Amino acid sequence: MKQTRDDPVKQTRDETAAITTTGRVTAARLAIRAARPRRLTRTLLWAAQIPLAAGFVIVAVSKLTGNHQMVREFGLIGAGQWLRYLVGTTELAGAIGLLTPWLAGLAAAGLAADMAGASIINATVLHHTTYGTLVWLTLPLCAACALLAYGKRQQIKALAAAIRR
């Protein structure tokens, strides 16, 4: 039997399987579940994820609601207030992702990238202002998110493989 693009049946050596959207989602969930770390590691990762998510929600809400300090800080950066909204939205989405089991690794990687950018901005653009000292806060947050993403690396790989299917 020759496989065509429109044919929903995939022929394998052992069996014939119907590929549906529901089947792909179920296979993706099973692959992600199989990639979960051990119980102690999982507990430690959750112990880090929950306070990180809470912290990112607090900071994101202050950016999105127009806190005076945030408006001033992003004004000093010089890119415009659209960047404050973008970063606030990214941090809020990352915090929600940290609390979503199958997205936690990807969210941690995204937040690590966000904190790396914040560290670079604080160290270069804002280094002569009062906000320049925030690099000592953003660097450890970057490291914590990167370690969290590293702890969830198998989950990230499984999610990427599930998306490619």
mmCIF file of C-alpha atoms in Angstrom:
data_model
loop_
_atom_site.group_PDB
_atom_site.id
_atom_site.type_symbol
_atom_site.label_atom_id
_atom_site.label_comp_id
_atom_site.label_asym_id
_atom_site.label_seq_id
_atom_site.Cartn_x
_atom_site.Cartn_y
_atom_site.Cartn_z
ATOM 1 C CA MET A 1 0.000 0.000 0.000
ATOM 2 C CA LYS A 2 1.500 3.309 -1.041
ATOM 3 C CA GLN A 3 1.176 6.220 1.422
ATOM 4 C CA THR A 4 -0.228 9.473 0.067
ATOM 5 C CA ARG A 5 -0.476 12.819 1.824
ATOM 6 C CA ASP A 6 -4.280 12.659 1.977
ATOM 7 C CA ASP A 7 -4.373 9.106 3.319
ATOM 8 C CA PRO A 8 -5.052 9.193 7.125
ATOM 9 C CA VAL A 9 -3.853 5.603 7.593
ATOM 10 C CA LYS A 10 -0.165 5.100 8.235
ATOM 11 C CA GLN A 11 1.246 1.662 7.491
ATOM 12 C CA THR A 12 3.865 0.370 9.914
ATOM 13 C CA ARG A 13 5.639 -2.933 10.096
ATOM 14 C CA ASP A 14 3.657 -4.162 13.107
ATOM 15 C CA GLU A 15 0.286 -2.502 12.771
ATOM 16 C CA THR A 16 -1.864 -0.026 10.934
ATOM 17 C CA ALA A 17 -2.674 3.150 12.874
ATOM 18 C CA ALA A 18 -5.080 5.928 12.051
ATOM 19 C CA ILE A 19 -3.435 9.311 12.602
ATOM 20 C CA THR A 20 -5.943 11.854 13.866
ATOM 21 C CA THR A 21 -5.566 15.147 15.667
ATOM 22 C CA THR A 22 -6.794 13.541 18.885
ATOM 23 C CA GLY A 23 -4.335 10.702 18.405
ATOM 24 C CA ARG A 24 -1.470 13.132 17.967
ATOM 25 C CA VAL A 25 -2.411 15.039 21.113
ATOM 26 C CA THR A 26 -2.689 11.806 23.092
ATOM 27 C CA ALA A 27 0.673 10.603 21.777
ATOM 28 C CA ALA A 28 2.221 13.954 22.650
ATOM 29 C CA ARG A 29 0.865 13.810 26.200
ATOM 30 C CA LEU A 30 2.132 10.261 26.652
ATOM 31 C CA ALA A 31 5.586 11.218 25.350
ATOM 32 C CA ILE A 32 5.759 14.209 27.676
ATOM 33 C CA ARG A 33 4.571 12.132 30.630
ATOM 34 C CA ALA A 34 7.227 9.502 29.893
ATOM 35 C CA ALA A 35 9.879 12.232 29.867
ATOM 36 C CA ARG A 36 9.055 13.384 33.413
ATOM 37 C CA PRO A 37 11.948 13.382 35.868
ATOM 38 C CA ARG A 38 12.024 11.237 39.011
ATOM 39 C CA ARG A 39 9.781 12.003 41.970
ATOM 40 C CA LEU A 40 12.373 13.859 44.122
ATOM 41 C CA THR A 41 13.617 15.879 41.158
ATOM 42 C CA ARG A 42 10.046 16.641 40.149
ATOM 43 C CA THR A 43 9.243 17.822 43.688
ATOM 44 C CA LEU A 44 12.306 20.065 43.802
ATOM 45 C CA LEU A 45 11.495 21.513 40.385
ATOM 46 C CA TRP A 46 7.933 22.313 41.476
ATOM 47 C CA ALA A 47 9.303 23.879 44.675
ATOM 48 C CA ALA A 48 11.267 26.259 42.435
ATOM 49 C CA GLN A 49 8.555 26.768 39.811
ATOM 50 C CA ILE A 50 5.824 27.986 42.151
ATOM 51 C CA PRO A 51 7.704 30.910 43.772
ATOM 52 C CA LEU A 52 9.260 31.840 40.421
ATOM 53 C CA ALA A 53 5.816 31.943 38.827
ATOM 54 C CA ALA A 54 4.463 34.067 41.680
ATOM 55 C CA GLY A 55 7.353 36.508 41.365
ATOM 56 C CA PHE A 56 6.959 36.805 37.616
ATOM 57 C CA VAL A 57 3.194 37.401 37.968
ATOM 58 C CA ILE A 58 3.812 40.240 40.434
ATOM 59 C CA VAL A 59 6.405 41.916 38.201
ATOM 60 C CA ALA A 60 4.370 41.362 35.028
ATOM 61 C CA VAL A 61 1.238 42.876 36.540
ATOM 62 C CA SER A 62 3.192 45.948 37.636
ATOM 63 C CA LYS A 63 4.527 46.341 34.090
ATOM 64 C CA LEU A 64 1.133 45.871 32.475
ATOM 65 C CA THR A 65 -0.758 48.168 34.850
ATOM 66 C CA GLY A 66 1.652 51.060 34.326
ATOM 67 C CA ASN A 67 3.457 51.208 37.661
ATOM 68 C CA HIS A 68 5.310 54.548 37.794
ATOM 69 C CA GLN A 69 8.706 52.901 38.392
ATOM 70 C CA MET A 70 8.247 50.532 35.453
ATOM 71 C CA VAL A 71 7.179 53.350 33.142
ATOM 72 C CA ARG A 72 10.246 55.344 34.210
ATOM 73 C CA GLU A 73 12.615 52.383 33.826
ATOM 74 C CA PHE A 74 11.415 51.553 30.323
ATOM 75 C CA GLY A 75 11.526 55.259 29.460
ATOM 76 C CA LEU A 76 15.215 55.275 30.361
ATOM 77 C CA ILE A 77 15.820 52.275 28.105
ATOM 78 C CA GLY A 78 14.664 54.415 25.213
ATOM 79 C CA ALA A 79 12.836 51.775 23.188
ATOM 80 C CA GLY A 80 9.370 53.035 24.050
ATOM 81 C CA GLN A 81 6.564 51.787 26.255
ATOM 82 C CA TRP A 82 5.622 49.032 23.792
ATOM 83 C CA LEU A 83 8.622 47.117 25.154
ATOM 84 C CA ARG A 84 7.159 47.291 28.672
ATOM 85 C CA TYR A 85 3.917 45.762 27.418
ATOM 86 C CA LEU A 86 5.776 43.091 25.451
ATOM 87 C CA VAL A 87 8.005 42.117 28.391
ATOM 88 C CA GLY A 88 5.055 42.176 30.813
ATOM 89 C CA THR A 89 3.002 39.944 28.539
ATOM 90 C CA THR A 90 5.939 37.594 28.034
ATOM 91 C CA GLU A 91 6.561 37.323 31.760
ATOM 92 C CA LEU A 92 2.874 36.724 32.511
ATOM 93 C CA ALA A 93 2.677 34.013 29.839
ATOM 94 C CA GLY A 94 5.891 32.471 31.193
ATOM 95 C CA ALA A 95 4.515 32.448 34.742
ATOM 96 C CA ILE A 96 1.347 30.717 33.569
ATOM 97 C CA GLY A 97 3.500 28.287 31.577
ATOM 98 C CA LEU A 98 5.583 27.477 34.669
ATOM 99 C CA LEU A 99 2.405 26.306 36.383
ATOM 100 C CA THR A 100 1.284 24.225 33.389
ATOM 101 C CA PRO A 101 2.987 20.813 33.690
ATOM 102 C CA TRP A 102 3.527 20.107 29.981
ATOM 103 C CA LEU A 103 4.714 23.672 29.223
ATOM 104 C CA ALA A 104 6.898 24.291 32.293
ATOM 105 C CA GLY A 105 10.223 23.482 30.617
ATOM 106 C CA LEU A 106 9.553 25.622 27.579
ATOM 107 C CA ALA A 107 8.280 28.477 29.781
ATOM 108 C CA ALA A 108 11.417 28.286 31.926
ATOM 109 C CA ALA A 109 13.601 28.480 28.812
ATOM 110 C CA GLY A 110 11.645 31.506 27.587
ATOM 111 C CA LEU A 111 11.897 33.234 30.948
ATOM 112 C CA ALA A 112 15.637 32.513 31.052
ATOM 113 C CA ALA A 113 15.968 34.272 27.686
ATOM 114 C CA ASP A 114 13.845 37.162 28.989
ATOM 115 C CA MET A 115 16.041 37.514 32.086
ATOM 116 C CA ALA A 116 19.205 37.281 29.977
ATOM 117 C CA GLY A 117 17.937 40.222 27.934
ATOM 118 C CA ALA A 118 17.025 42.118 31.092
ATOM 119 C CA SER A 119 20.503 41.476 32.528
ATOM 120 C CA ILE A 120 22.159 42.768 29.367
ATOM 121 C CA ILE A 121 19.963 45.898 29.342
ATOM 122 C CA ASN A 122 20.606 46.540 33.052
ATOM 123 C CA ALA A 123 24.356 46.064 32.678
ATOM 124 C CA THR A 124 24.782 48.143 29.518
ATOM 125 C CA VAL A 125 21.986 50.660 28.959
ATOM 126 C CA LEU A 126 20.951 51.330 32.572
ATOM 127 C CA HIS A 127 24.325 50.886 34.276
ATOM 128 C CA HIS A 128 24.608 54.572 35.287
ATOM 129 C CA THR A 129 21.069 54.752 36.695
ATOM 130 C CA THR A 130 19.498 53.412 39.868
ATOM 131 C CA TYR A 131 18.041 50.569 37.791
ATOM 132 C CA GLY A 132 21.500 49.323 36.783
ATOM 133 C CA THR A 133 21.870 47.511 40.099
ATOM 134 C CA LEU A 134 18.928 45.309 39.146
ATOM 135 C CA VAL A 135 21.428 43.194 37.215
ATOM 136 C CA TRP A 136 22.132 41.489 40.565
ATOM 137 C CA LEU A 137 18.489 40.414 40.622
ATOM 138 C CA THR A 138 18.041 39.514 36.960
ATOM 139 C CA LEU A 139 21.214 37.400 36.705
ATOM 140 C CA PRO A 140 20.195 34.953 39.486
ATOM 141 C CA LEU A 141 16.676 34.796 38.031
ATOM 142 C CA CYS A 142 18.192 33.985 34.638
ATOM 143 C CA ALA A 143 20.301 31.239 36.209
ATOM 144 C CA ALA A 144 17.330 29.814 38.132
ATOM 145 C CA CYS A 145 15.162 29.699 35.001
ATOM 146 C CA ALA A 146 18.002 28.163 32.979
ATOM 147 C CA LEU A 147 18.512 25.463 35.629
ATOM 148 C CA LEU A 148 14.792 24.801 35.685
ATOM 149 C CA ALA A 149 14.764 24.462 31.891
ATOM 150 C CA TYR A 150 17.757 22.125 32.136
ATOM 151 C CA GLY A 151 15.891 20.003 34.679
ATOM 152 C CA LYS A 152 12.967 19.794 32.259
ATOM 153 C CA ARG A 153 15.105 19.206 29.141
ATOM 154 C CA GLN A 154 13.606 15.761 28.439
ATOM 155 C CA GLN A 155 10.150 17.279 28.598
ATOM 156 C CA ILE A 156 11.187 20.008 26.146
ATOM 157 C CA LYS A 157 12.580 17.385 23.768
ATOM 158 C CA ALA A 158 9.391 15.325 24.011
ATOM 159 C CA LEU A 159 7.266 18.399 23.362
ATOM 160 C CA ALA A 160 9.379 19.309 20.326
ATOM 161 C CA ALA A 161 9.118 15.752 19.005
ATOM 162 C CA ALA A 162 5.354 15.756 19.520
ATOM 163 C CA ILE A 163 5.018 19.044 17.633
ATOM 164 C CA ARG A 164 7.088 17.702 14.728
ATOM 165 C CA ARG A 165 4.794 14.683 14.275
#
